[in-house]
Amino acid sequence: AAEDKSFKYVVLGGGVSAGYAARQFAKEGVKPGELAIISKEAVAPYERPALSKAYLFPESPARLPGFHTCVGSGGERLLPEWYTEKGIDLILETEIVKADLASKSLTSAAGATIKYDSLIIATGSTVIRLSDFGVQGADAKNIFYLREVDDADKLYEAIKGKKGGKAVIVGGGYIGLELGAVLKLNDLDVTMVYPEPWCMPRLFTSGIAAFYEGYYKNKGIQIIKGTVATGFDSNENGEVKAVKLKDGRVLDADIVVVGVGGKPLVSLFKGQVEEAKGGIKTDASFKTDVPNVYAVGDVATFPMKLYNELRRVEHVDHARKSAEQAVKALKASEEGKTIDEYDYLPYFYSRAFNLSWQFYGDNVGDTVLFGDNDPTSSDPKFGTYWIKDGKVVGVFLENGTPEENKAIAKVARLQPPVENVDQLAKEGLTFASKF
Ligand code: FAD
C-alpha cells in the first residue's frame, strides 16, 4: 500500500532542475531524511538535452547512467547511489496528482500523502500534442513526441525497426532540427514540415535560417514550409502510413516525430499560487507568493534583471542555475539571510550533424549578419548581432571556439554601443573579441 511520508524539503519533479537542486542541497548541507525528490520518471535526474542528440545516434548511443546530472555542465555525475549516500530520498515512478499548498501536502496517483515544510516546484514542461488540436488520426502508432527517456526509448526502437523507411518531422524548432538530423544519420528518408517561412523563427533571422536549411537540404533532407499537417492515415495495424498536409500534399511516412512546442506543467497549482506569463510567478530568489514554496526551471516566471522584465525561460542552462539559486536562497532564509538577486544572461544552444550554435542575450532590434554562412563551405563560421537602442543586446554564433563563445557571452552581457553598423558587419567576430 502507498506509504505516507514527511520531509523538510521536497523537490517536485525529477528533471534537470531537480538534479542541480540536489547537488546544491548537498553542498549547503542536508541531513539524511530531510530531502526528497519526487519524479514520475523511473530514473534519477539526467541531462534532458541528450535525448534528442546522442541518445538516438546509430553508433554507440548515449545511455543512462552516462548522462545523469550534473555532467552536462562539466560537473559531478550524480548516480542513484549518490542520493542514497547523502540520505536523499529519490521517490521515482511516482506521479503527484494533487498538491495542496495550504496544508503543505502532495498526493500521489497511488494515494500516498507526502508532506513538506518547504517545496520546490520543478515540474518542467510537457509537449503540445496534435491531438490537443483535434488533428485527425493523430493517435496512430509510430507518431512520436519527445520529452522523457521513455519517449526516447520508444522512438529508438521504431528507428531500428524502420531502417531505410520514411520519416516526417512536424515542426521546425530546435527539437525538429535536432531530430531531423539524427533520423537522417539513422539512414531514414527525412522530410521536415513547418508552417513558418523559415526554421526556428522565434530566434533565427532569415539569414541564419538560410544556412541551416541549405545545410539540411545538402544532407538530403526535404523541407516543406508554409503548411501544416492536418491529418494522418494509418494501416490495418493502426500504424501511421501517411501525413496529409493542408496544401493538399500527402507524404508517405513510417515514423512521424512531432516537435511543436511545450507548455509548463503548472495545473496542479492552479488557483493556489500567483501566475504570470503562463508560469508560476517568482521573485529573484525563485520564491513564489506562497510562503516556503519555490518554483524553478521551465515553470518559473522570474524577474530578468538585465532586461527589467518578467520572463519564463525553457532552456537547460536556466534550469540548472535557477535550481541552484532557489536552494541557496532557501538555505540562507533559514538563517535570516538573503542572497544576491538572480542576474541571468539568457543562453541557448543546439547541436546537430557537425553543427553547433550558441546564443546569448536578447534577440530584439535590428540584426547584422557576419561571417561565412554558405552551407556548402567546408568550415562555415558565421553569426548575428542584435542591436537595440544603439547597443548590442544579443549575439548568435555557429561553430565558435570556446574562447569565441566566451567573447560573445561577454558582449551580450556588457551591451557595448555600436556606432557604425556596416563596420560591425565587416568586423564580425573581431568586434566581440575586443571586450
Ligand atoms: P524537466 O527537466 O522537464 O523535469 C521535470 C520533471 O518533473 C520530469 O522528471 C517530470 O517527469 C517530472 N514531473 C512533472 N510533473 C510531475 C508530477 N505531477 N509528479 C511527478 N513528477 C512530475 N535546452 C537547451 O538549452 N538546449 C538544448 O539543446 C535542449 N535540448 C532539449 C532536448 C529535448 C528532447 C528536450 C525535451 C528539452 C531540451 N532542452 C534544451 C530544454 C531543457 O531540457 C529544459 O529546459 C529543462 O529540462 C527544464 O528543466 P526542468 O527541471 O524545469 O524540467
Short mmCIF file of C-alpha atoms and ligand atoms in Angstrom, two decimals:
data_model
loop_
_atom_site.label_atom_id
_atom_site.label_comp_id
_atom_site.label_asym_id
_atom_site.label_seq_id
_atom_site.Cartn_x
_atom_site.Cartn_y
_atom_site.Cartn_z
CA ALA A 1 0.00 0.00 0.00
CA ALA A 2 1.05 3.58 -0.53
CA GLU A 3 3.08 4.90 2.39
CA ASP A 4 2.68 8.37 3.90
CA LYS A 5 5.88 10.35 4.34
CA SER A 6 7.12 13.70 5.56
CA PHE A 7 10.19 15.74 4.66
CA LYS A 8 11.74 19.09 5.48
CA TYR A 9 12.36 19.75 1.79
CA VAL A 10 10.61 18.31 -1.24
CA VAL A 11 11.56 18.90 -4.86
CA LEU A 12 8.57 18.05 -7.05
CA GLY A 13 9.93 16.87 -10.38
CA GLY A 14 12.99 14.79 -11.17
CA GLY A 15 14.49 16.55 -14.17
CA VAL A 16 17.37 18.91 -14.78
CA SER A 17 16.47 21.41 -12.05
CA ALA A 18 15.96 18.64 -9.51
CA GLY A 19 19.44 17.24 -10.10
CA TYR A 20 21.11 20.62 -9.71
CA ALA A 21 18.96 21.40 -6.66
CA ALA A 22 20.04 18.12 -5.06
CA ARG A 23 23.70 18.93 -5.63
CA GLN A 24 23.24 22.40 -4.15
CA PHE A 25 21.43 20.98 -1.10
CA ALA A 26 24.34 18.60 -0.58
CA LYS A 27 26.83 21.49 -0.86
CA GLU A 28 24.89 23.61 1.62
CA GLY A 29 24.46 20.68 3.99
CA VAL A 30 21.41 18.49 4.21
CA LYS A 31 20.84 15.78 6.81
CA PRO A 32 19.76 12.25 5.86
CA GLY A 33 15.99 12.07 5.58
CA GLU A 34 15.49 15.82 5.14
CA LEU A 35 15.21 15.97 1.35
CA ALA A 36 13.06 14.06 -1.13
CA ILE A 37 12.87 14.30 -4.90
CA ILE A 38 9.62 13.07 -6.39
CA SER A 39 9.52 12.11 -10.06
CA LYS A 40 7.11 10.31 -12.29
CA GLU A 41 10.10 9.13 -14.29
CA ALA A 42 11.79 5.84 -13.33
CA VAL A 43 15.34 7.22 -13.31
CA ALA A 44 17.42 9.69 -11.31
CA PRO A 45 17.72 13.24 -12.71
CA TYR A 46 19.54 13.45 -16.04
CA GLU A 47 20.58 15.99 -18.65
CA ARG A 48 17.44 16.09 -20.79
CA PRO A 49 19.05 17.65 -23.93
CA ALA A 50 20.85 14.34 -24.60
CA LEU A 51 17.54 12.73 -25.59
CA SER A 52 17.31 14.46 -28.97
CA LYS A 53 21.03 14.14 -29.68
CA ALA A 54 23.45 11.36 -28.66
CA TYR A 55 20.65 9.15 -27.26
CA LEU A 56 19.48 8.43 -30.81
CA PHE A 57 22.87 8.03 -32.51
CA PRO A 58 23.10 4.94 -34.76
CA GLU A 59 26.51 4.04 -33.26
CA SER A 60 27.23 3.86 -29.51
CA PRO A 61 24.26 5.95 -28.41
CA ALA A 62 24.38 7.67 -25.01
CA ARG A 63 22.58 5.72 -22.29
CA LEU A 64 22.00 6.20 -18.58
CA PRO A 65 23.80 6.24 -16.25
CA GLY A 66 26.12 8.09 -18.65
CA PHE A 67 24.31 11.43 -18.60
CA HIS A 68 22.87 11.88 -15.15
CA THR A 69 23.10 15.45 -13.87
CA CYS A 70 25.39 17.29 -13.42
CA VAL A 71 27.69 16.16 -16.27
CA GLY A 72 26.08 18.49 -18.81
CA SER A 73 27.83 21.48 -17.28
CA GLY A 74 31.07 19.67 -16.57
CA GLY A 75 30.09 18.72 -13.02
CA GLU A 76 29.96 15.52 -10.99
CA ARG A 77 27.66 12.78 -12.29
CA LEU A 78 25.14 12.04 -9.57
CA LEU A 79 24.37 8.32 -9.77
CA PRO A 80 21.42 6.83 -7.87
CA GLU A 81 23.97 5.69 -5.23
CA TRP A 82 24.97 9.31 -4.61
CA TYR A 83 21.45 10.12 -3.44
CA THR A 84 21.47 7.04 -1.17
CA GLU A 85 24.82 8.05 0.33
CA LYS A 86 23.57 11.57 1.04
CA GLY A 87 20.35 10.28 2.56
CA ILE A 88 18.29 11.97 -0.16
CA ASP A 89 15.09 10.08 -0.95
CA LEU A 90 14.56 9.56 -4.66
CA ILE A 91 10.88 8.78 -4.92
CA LEU A 92 10.64 7.58 -8.51
CA GLU A 93 7.78 6.37 -10.71
CA THR A 94 5.52 8.48 -8.52
CA GLU A 95 3.18 10.94 -10.13
CA ILE A 96 1.75 13.64 -7.91
CA VAL A 97 -1.88 14.16 -8.86
CA LYS A 98 -2.85 16.67 -6.17
CA ALA A 99 -0.97 19.46 -4.46
CA ASP A 100 -2.44 21.31 -1.50
CA LEU A 101 -0.16 24.23 -0.75
CA ALA A 102 -2.25 25.38 2.23
CA SER A 103 -1.81 22.10 4.09
CA LYS A 104 1.69 21.50 2.63
CA SER A 105 0.83 18.11 1.26
CA LEU A 106 1.10 16.24 -2.01
CA THR A 107 -0.89 13.20 -3.06
CA SER A 108 0.45 10.55 -5.41
CA ALA A 109 -1.52 8.63 -8.02
CA ALA A 110 -1.27 5.58 -5.73
CA GLY A 111 -2.88 7.59 -2.93
CA ALA A 112 0.18 8.25 -0.73
CA THR A 113 0.49 11.58 1.08
CA ILE A 114 3.82 13.37 1.14
CA LYS A 115 4.18 16.32 3.49
CA TYR A 116 6.83 19.02 3.39
CA ASP A 117 7.98 22.18 5.16
CA SER A 118 9.44 23.73 2.01
CA LEU A 119 8.59 22.85 -1.58
CA ILE A 120 10.49 23.47 -4.80
CA ILE A 121 8.25 23.09 -7.83
CA ALA A 122 10.34 21.70 -10.70
CA THR A 123 7.72 20.00 -12.86
CA GLY A 124 9.15 21.31 -16.16
CA SER A 125 7.15 21.21 -19.38
CA THR A 126 5.09 18.73 -21.29
CA VAL A 127 4.81 18.50 -25.06
CA ILE A 128 1.96 20.02 -27.01
CA ARG A 129 0.21 17.19 -28.87
CA LEU A 130 -1.50 17.38 -32.24
CA SER A 131 -4.43 15.53 -30.67
CA ASP A 132 -4.84 18.61 -28.42
CA PHE A 133 -5.97 20.42 -31.58
CA GLY A 134 -8.07 17.50 -32.78
CA VAL A 135 -5.80 16.72 -35.76
CA GLN A 136 -7.38 13.71 -37.48
CA GLY A 137 -5.61 10.36 -36.95
CA ALA A 138 -3.01 11.90 -34.62
CA ASP A 139 -3.16 8.97 -32.20
CA ALA A 140 -1.85 6.45 -34.78
CA LYS A 141 1.09 4.23 -33.81
CA ASN A 142 4.60 5.48 -34.65
CA ILE A 143 3.71 9.12 -34.15
CA PHE A 144 6.22 10.21 -31.50
CA TYR A 145 6.82 13.09 -29.14
CA LEU A 146 9.99 13.54 -27.13
CA ARG A 147 10.24 14.75 -23.55
CA GLU A 148 11.35 11.89 -21.32
CA VAL A 149 13.68 8.91 -21.51
CA ASP A 150 10.70 6.58 -22.05
CA ASP A 151 9.71 8.55 -25.14
CA ALA A 152 13.28 8.35 -26.45
CA ASP A 153 13.37 4.57 -25.93
CA LYS A 154 10.19 4.11 -27.94
CA LEU A 155 11.48 6.33 -30.73
CA TYR A 156 14.81 4.48 -30.75
CA GLU A 157 13.03 1.12 -31.14
CA ALA A 158 10.93 2.47 -34.01
CA ILE A 159 14.04 3.85 -35.76
CA LYS A 160 15.70 0.41 -35.54
CA GLY A 161 12.52 -1.26 -36.81
CA LYS A 162 12.05 1.04 -39.80
CA LYS A 163 15.55 1.04 -41.31
CA GLY A 164 15.53 2.69 -44.72
CA GLY A 165 11.98 3.90 -44.15
CA LYS A 166 10.45 7.34 -44.39
CA ALA A 167 10.30 9.80 -41.52
CA VAL A 168 8.32 13.02 -41.35
CA ILE A 169 9.25 15.64 -38.76
CA VAL A 170 6.42 18.00 -37.88
CA GLY A 171 7.78 21.26 -36.51
CA GLY A 172 10.81 23.42 -37.32
CA GLY A 173 12.01 24.33 -33.83
CA TYR A 174 15.19 23.05 -32.24
CA ILE A 175 13.63 19.66 -31.42
CA GLY A 176 12.59 19.28 -35.07
CA LEU A 177 16.01 20.31 -36.33
CA GLU A 178 17.89 18.02 -33.95
CA LEU A 179 15.60 15.05 -34.65
CA GLY A 180 15.65 15.63 -38.39
CA ALA A 181 19.43 15.38 -38.27
CA VAL A 182 19.61 12.31 -36.06
CA LEU A 183 16.96 10.43 -38.05
CA LYS A 184 18.93 11.16 -41.21
CA LEU A 185 22.07 9.78 -39.51
CA ASN A 186 20.00 6.63 -38.96
CA ASP A 187 19.51 6.35 -42.74
CA LEU A 188 15.87 7.29 -42.76
CA ASP A 189 14.49 9.32 -45.62
CA VAL A 190 13.61 12.55 -43.79
CA THR A 191 11.09 15.27 -44.64
CA MET A 192 10.53 18.26 -42.35
CA VAL A 193 7.27 20.23 -42.39
CA TYR A 194 6.58 23.56 -40.70
CA PRO A 195 4.21 26.48 -41.27
CA GLU A 196 6.66 29.35 -40.80
CA PRO A 197 8.70 30.94 -43.62
CA TRP A 198 11.90 29.57 -42.02
CA CYS A 199 13.06 27.28 -39.22
CA MET A 200 13.40 28.40 -35.58
CA PRO A 201 11.61 31.68 -36.31
CA ARG A 202 11.48 32.65 -32.65
CA LEU A 203 15.27 33.01 -32.62
CA PHE A 204 16.69 32.70 -36.13
CA THR A 205 16.69 35.53 -38.63
CA SER A 206 16.09 34.57 -42.25
CA GLY A 207 19.86 34.83 -42.80
CA ILE A 208 20.66 32.39 -40.02
CA ALA A 209 17.89 30.01 -41.07
CA ALA A 210 19.03 30.05 -44.72
CA PHE A 211 22.29 28.44 -43.65
CA TYR A 212 20.66 25.60 -41.69
CA GLU A 213 18.00 24.93 -44.31
CA GLY A 214 20.66 24.84 -47.02
CA TYR A 215 22.85 22.54 -44.95
CA TYR A 216 19.93 20.15 -44.27
CA LYS A 217 18.99 20.08 -47.95
CA ASN A 218 22.58 19.19 -48.83
CA LYS A 219 22.31 16.31 -46.36
CA GLY A 220 19.33 15.05 -48.34
CA ILE A 221 16.59 16.27 -46.02
CA GLN A 222 13.50 17.61 -47.74
CA ILE A 223 11.98 20.75 -46.24
CA ILE A 224 8.36 21.76 -46.81
CA LYS A 225 7.46 25.18 -45.43
CA GLY A 226 4.31 27.24 -45.17
CA THR A 227 1.92 24.38 -44.47
CA VAL A 228 0.85 22.12 -41.62
CA ALA A 229 -0.14 18.51 -41.02
CA THR A 230 -3.93 18.28 -40.97
CA GLY A 231 -4.34 14.52 -40.68
CA PHE A 232 -2.73 11.07 -40.71
CA ASP A 233 -3.61 7.83 -42.47
CA SER A 234 -2.77 4.52 -40.84
CA ASN A 235 -2.72 0.87 -41.94
CA GLU A 236 -4.78 -2.06 -40.59
CA ASN A 237 -2.38 -2.33 -37.59
CA GLY A 238 -3.02 1.25 -36.66
CA GLU A 239 0.49 2.33 -37.73
CA VAL A 240 0.91 5.68 -39.40
CA LYS A 241 1.33 5.44 -43.17
CA ALA A 242 0.90 8.98 -44.46
CA VAL A 243 0.82 12.59 -43.38
CA LYS A 244 -1.79 14.80 -45.04
CA LEU A 245 -0.82 18.43 -45.44
CA LYS A 246 -3.10 21.45 -45.56
CA ASP A 247 -1.82 22.35 -49.03
CA GLY A 248 -3.16 19.01 -50.30
CA ARG A 249 0.11 17.13 -50.48
CA VAL A 250 0.34 13.67 -48.91
CA LEU A 251 3.67 12.37 -47.58
CA ASP A 252 4.39 8.68 -47.05
CA ALA A 253 5.59 8.05 -43.51
CA ASP A 254 6.71 5.08 -41.41
CA ILE A 255 7.68 7.30 -38.49
CA VAL A 256 6.40 10.75 -37.57
CA VAL A 257 8.06 12.86 -34.93
CA VAL A 258 6.18 15.90 -33.69
CA GLY A 259 8.01 18.82 -32.10
CA VAL A 260 5.57 21.70 -31.98
CA GLY A 261 6.45 23.13 -28.59
CA GLY A 262 5.86 22.62 -24.92
CA LYS A 263 3.78 24.01 -22.11
CA PRO A 264 4.80 24.41 -18.48
CA LEU A 265 3.25 21.92 -16.04
CA VAL A 266 1.51 24.24 -13.60
CA SER A 267 -2.03 22.83 -13.49
CA LEU A 268 -1.51 21.15 -10.08
CA PHE A 269 -1.18 24.59 -8.52
CA LYS A 270 -3.95 26.48 -10.34
CA GLY A 271 -5.63 28.99 -8.07
CA GLN A 272 -3.16 28.37 -5.24
CA VAL A 273 -0.19 30.44 -6.38
CA GLU A 274 0.24 33.60 -8.40
CA GLU A 275 0.95 33.05 -12.08
CA ALA A 276 2.44 35.25 -14.79
CA LYS A 277 3.14 34.72 -18.48
CA GLY A 278 1.99 31.10 -18.36
CA GLY A 279 4.27 30.14 -15.48
CA ILE A 280 4.45 30.44 -11.70
CA LYS A 281 5.46 33.94 -10.69
CA THR A 282 8.57 34.18 -8.53
CA ASP A 283 10.93 36.79 -7.15
CA ALA A 284 14.67 36.93 -7.89
CA SER A 285 15.20 34.03 -5.45
CA PHE A 286 12.53 31.91 -7.17
CA LYS A 287 10.19 32.29 -4.20
CA THR A 288 6.51 32.29 -5.09
CA ASP A 289 3.82 34.30 -3.29
CA VAL A 290 3.13 31.25 -1.09
CA PRO A 291 5.47 31.01 1.92
CA ASN A 292 8.12 28.27 1.64
CA VAL A 293 7.18 27.45 -1.95
CA TYR A 294 9.70 27.99 -4.74
CA ALA A 295 9.44 27.37 -8.49
CA VAL A 296 12.41 26.78 -10.81
CA GLY A 297 13.28 25.77 -14.36
CA ASP A 298 10.72 25.80 -17.16
CA VAL A 299 7.76 26.62 -14.86
CA ALA A 300 9.20 29.78 -13.28
CA THR A 301 8.33 33.29 -14.49
CA PHE A 302 11.01 35.38 -12.81
CA PRO A 303 12.37 38.92 -12.93
CA MET A 304 15.12 39.08 -15.52
CA LYS A 305 17.23 41.84 -14.11
CA LEU A 306 19.19 42.54 -17.28
CA TYR A 307 16.02 43.41 -19.22
CA ASN A 308 13.95 44.60 -16.28
CA GLU A 309 11.12 42.28 -17.26
CA LEU A 310 9.36 39.13 -16.07
CA ARG A 311 10.34 36.19 -18.27
CA ARG A 312 9.99 32.44 -18.48
CA VAL A 313 12.90 30.50 -19.97
CA GLU A 314 12.68 26.94 -21.29
CA HIS A 315 16.37 26.12 -21.55
CA VAL A 316 18.70 23.86 -19.68
CA ASP A 317 21.19 26.49 -18.52
CA HIS A 318 18.46 28.39 -16.70
CA ALA A 319 17.03 25.16 -15.23
CA ARG A 320 20.43 24.49 -13.66
CA LYS A 321 21.09 28.00 -12.41
CA SER A 322 17.59 28.72 -11.11
CA ALA A 323 17.64 25.49 -9.08
CA GLU A 324 20.96 26.46 -7.50
CA GLN A 325 19.69 29.97 -6.77
CA ALA A 326 16.49 28.70 -5.12
CA VAL A 327 18.32 26.27 -2.85
CA LYS A 328 20.87 28.92 -1.85
CA ALA A 329 18.05 31.36 -1.07
CA LEU A 330 16.05 28.75 0.84
CA LYS A 331 19.04 27.78 2.99
CA ALA A 332 20.01 31.42 3.57
CA SER A 333 16.47 32.29 4.64
CA GLU A 334 16.67 29.70 7.40
CA GLU A 335 19.44 31.81 8.92
CA GLY A 336 17.55 35.03 8.30
CA LYS A 337 19.89 35.92 5.44
CA THR A 338 19.27 36.86 1.83
CA ILE A 339 21.43 36.29 -1.24
CA ASP A 340 22.23 38.32 -4.34
CA GLU A 341 19.32 38.52 -6.76
CA TYR A 342 19.40 36.29 -9.85
CA ASP A 343 21.06 38.12 -12.70
CA TYR A 344 20.60 35.83 -15.64
CA LEU A 345 22.07 36.23 -19.11
CA PRO A 346 19.95 34.07 -21.45
CA TYR A 347 21.99 31.30 -23.06
CA PHE A 348 20.63 28.79 -25.58
CA TYR A 349 22.44 26.26 -27.74
CA SER A 350 21.82 23.38 -30.05
CA ARG A 351 23.85 20.75 -31.85
CA ALA A 352 23.05 18.65 -34.90
CA PHE A 353 25.26 16.91 -37.50
CA ASN A 354 28.63 18.67 -37.13
CA LEU A 355 26.92 21.94 -36.38
CA SER A 356 26.86 23.70 -33.06
CA TRP A 357 25.50 27.13 -32.24
CA GLN A 358 25.26 29.30 -29.17
CA PHE A 359 23.16 32.34 -28.48
CA TYR A 360 23.46 34.83 -25.64
CA GLY A 361 21.28 37.76 -24.69
CA ASP A 362 18.10 39.08 -26.22
CA ASN A 363 17.02 38.70 -29.86
CA VAL A 364 15.32 42.06 -30.28
CA GLY A 365 16.01 45.03 -32.53
CA ASP A 366 17.96 45.24 -35.78
CA THR A 367 20.27 42.49 -36.90
CA VAL A 368 23.69 42.31 -38.53
CA LEU A 369 24.82 39.06 -40.12
CA PHE A 370 28.56 38.42 -40.29
CA GLY A 371 30.95 35.71 -41.45
CA ASP A 372 30.61 32.83 -43.87
CA ASN A 373 27.09 31.40 -43.86
CA ASP A 374 27.44 29.45 -47.09
CA PRO A 375 26.09 25.99 -46.28
CA THR A 376 28.47 24.41 -48.80
CA SER A 377 31.61 25.85 -47.17
CA SER A 378 33.97 23.29 -45.68
CA ASP A 379 34.23 25.15 -42.38
CA PRO A 380 31.39 27.67 -42.17
CA LYS A 381 31.50 30.14 -39.32
CA PHE A 382 29.01 32.96 -39.00
CA GLY A 383 26.92 34.88 -36.57
CA THR A 384 24.47 37.66 -35.96
CA TYR A 385 24.38 40.67 -33.67
CA TRP A 386 21.07 42.09 -32.43
CA ILE A 387 21.16 45.86 -31.87
CA LYS A 388 18.64 47.78 -29.83
CA ASP A 389 18.83 51.49 -28.94
CA GLY A 390 22.33 51.64 -30.42
CA LYS A 391 23.67 48.79 -28.27
CA VAL A 392 24.45 45.14 -28.98
CA VAL A 393 21.97 43.10 -26.91
CA GLY A 394 22.25 39.62 -28.39
CA VAL A 395 24.79 37.51 -30.28
CA PHE A 396 24.45 34.24 -32.18
CA LEU A 397 27.43 32.21 -33.33
CA GLU A 398 27.71 28.98 -35.32
CA ASN A 399 30.87 26.92 -34.98
CA GLY A 400 32.55 29.14 -32.38
CA THR A 401 35.59 28.05 -30.40
CA PRO A 402 35.24 28.07 -26.59
CA GLU A 403 37.06 31.44 -26.50
CA GLU A 404 34.82 32.93 -29.18
CA ASN A 405 31.71 31.74 -27.36
CA LYS A 406 33.00 33.34 -24.18
CA ALA A 407 33.57 36.56 -26.08
CA ILE A 408 30.03 36.72 -27.45
CA ALA A 409 28.61 35.99 -23.99
CA LYS A 410 30.61 38.91 -22.66
CA VAL A 411 29.33 41.24 -25.36
CA ALA A 412 25.71 40.26 -24.69
CA ARG A 413 26.25 40.99 -21.01
CA LEU A 414 28.12 44.29 -21.50
CA GLN A 415 25.88 45.64 -24.29
CA PRO A 416 28.53 47.84 -25.93
CA PRO A 417 27.36 50.71 -28.15
CA VAL A 418 27.59 50.41 -31.93
CA GLU A 419 28.50 53.50 -33.94
CA ASN A 420 28.55 52.03 -37.39
CA VAL A 421 26.51 49.03 -38.40
CA ASP A 422 28.37 48.44 -41.70
CA GLN A 423 31.63 48.49 -39.78
CA LEU A 424 30.21 45.93 -37.32
CA ALA A 425 29.23 43.63 -40.19
CA LYS A 426 32.78 43.88 -41.57
CA GLU A 427 34.46 43.36 -38.20
CA GLY A 428 32.27 40.39 -37.32
CA LEU A 429 33.81 38.38 -34.50
CA THR A 430 36.72 40.80 -34.17
CA PHE A 431 34.27 43.24 -32.61
CA ALA A 432 33.34 40.73 -29.89
CA SER A 433 36.93 39.79 -29.14
CA LYS A 434 37.75 43.40 -28.20
CA PHE A 435 35.91 43.17 -24.88
P1 FAD B 1 12.40 18.79 -16.69
O1 FAD B 1 13.83 18.58 -16.91
O2 FAD B 1 11.45 18.62 -17.76
O3 FAD B 1 11.96 17.98 -15.42
C1 FAD B 1 10.64 17.92 -14.95
C2 FAD B 1 10.44 16.64 -14.18
O4 FAD B 1 9.25 16.71 -13.43
C3 FAD B 1 10.32 15.41 -15.04
O5 FAD B 1 11.10 14.38 -14.49
C4 FAD B 1 8.84 15.06 -14.96
O6 FAD B 1 8.58 13.70 -15.12
C5 FAD B 1 8.56 15.49 -13.54
N1 FAD B 1 7.15 15.76 -13.24
C6 FAD B 1 6.33 16.64 -13.84
N2 FAD B 1 5.11 16.62 -13.28
C7 FAD B 1 5.16 15.71 -12.30
C8 FAD B 1 4.21 15.23 -11.36
N3 FAD B 1 2.96 15.70 -11.32
N4 FAD B 1 4.60 14.26 -10.48
C9 FAD B 1 5.85 13.78 -10.51
N5 FAD B 1 6.80 14.20 -11.37
C10 FAD B 1 6.46 15.14 -12.26
N6 FAD B 1 17.56 23.22 -23.69
C11 FAD B 1 18.69 23.81 -24.14
O7 FAD B 1 19.03 24.90 -23.67
N7 FAD B 1 19.47 23.23 -25.12
C12 FAD B 1 19.13 22.04 -25.68
O8 FAD B 1 19.84 21.53 -26.54
C13 FAD B 1 17.94 21.38 -25.23
N8 FAD B 1 17.58 20.19 -25.73
C14 FAD B 1 16.42 19.59 -25.32
C15 FAD B 1 16.03 18.38 -25.88
C16 FAD B 1 14.85 17.76 -25.50
C17 FAD B 1 14.46 16.46 -26.13
C18 FAD B 1 14.02 18.36 -24.52
C19 FAD B 1 12.73 17.72 -24.10
C20 FAD B 1 14.40 19.57 -23.95
C21 FAD B 1 15.61 20.19 -24.33
N9 FAD B 1 16.01 21.42 -23.77
C22 FAD B 1 17.16 22.01 -24.21
C23 FAD B 1 15.21 22.06 -22.72
C24 FAD B 1 15.66 21.65 -21.34
O9 FAD B 1 15.87 20.26 -21.28
C25 FAD B 1 14.62 22.06 -20.30
O10 FAD B 1 14.53 23.47 -20.31
C26 FAD B 1 14.97 21.55 -18.90
O11 FAD B 1 14.97 20.15 -18.86
C27 FAD B 1 14.00 22.11 -17.87
O12 FAD B 1 14.31 21.59 -16.61
P2 FAD B 1 13.17 21.38 -15.52
O13 FAD B 1 13.83 20.76 -14.35
O14 FAD B 1 12.40 22.63 -15.38
O15 FAD B 1 12.15 20.34 -16.19
#
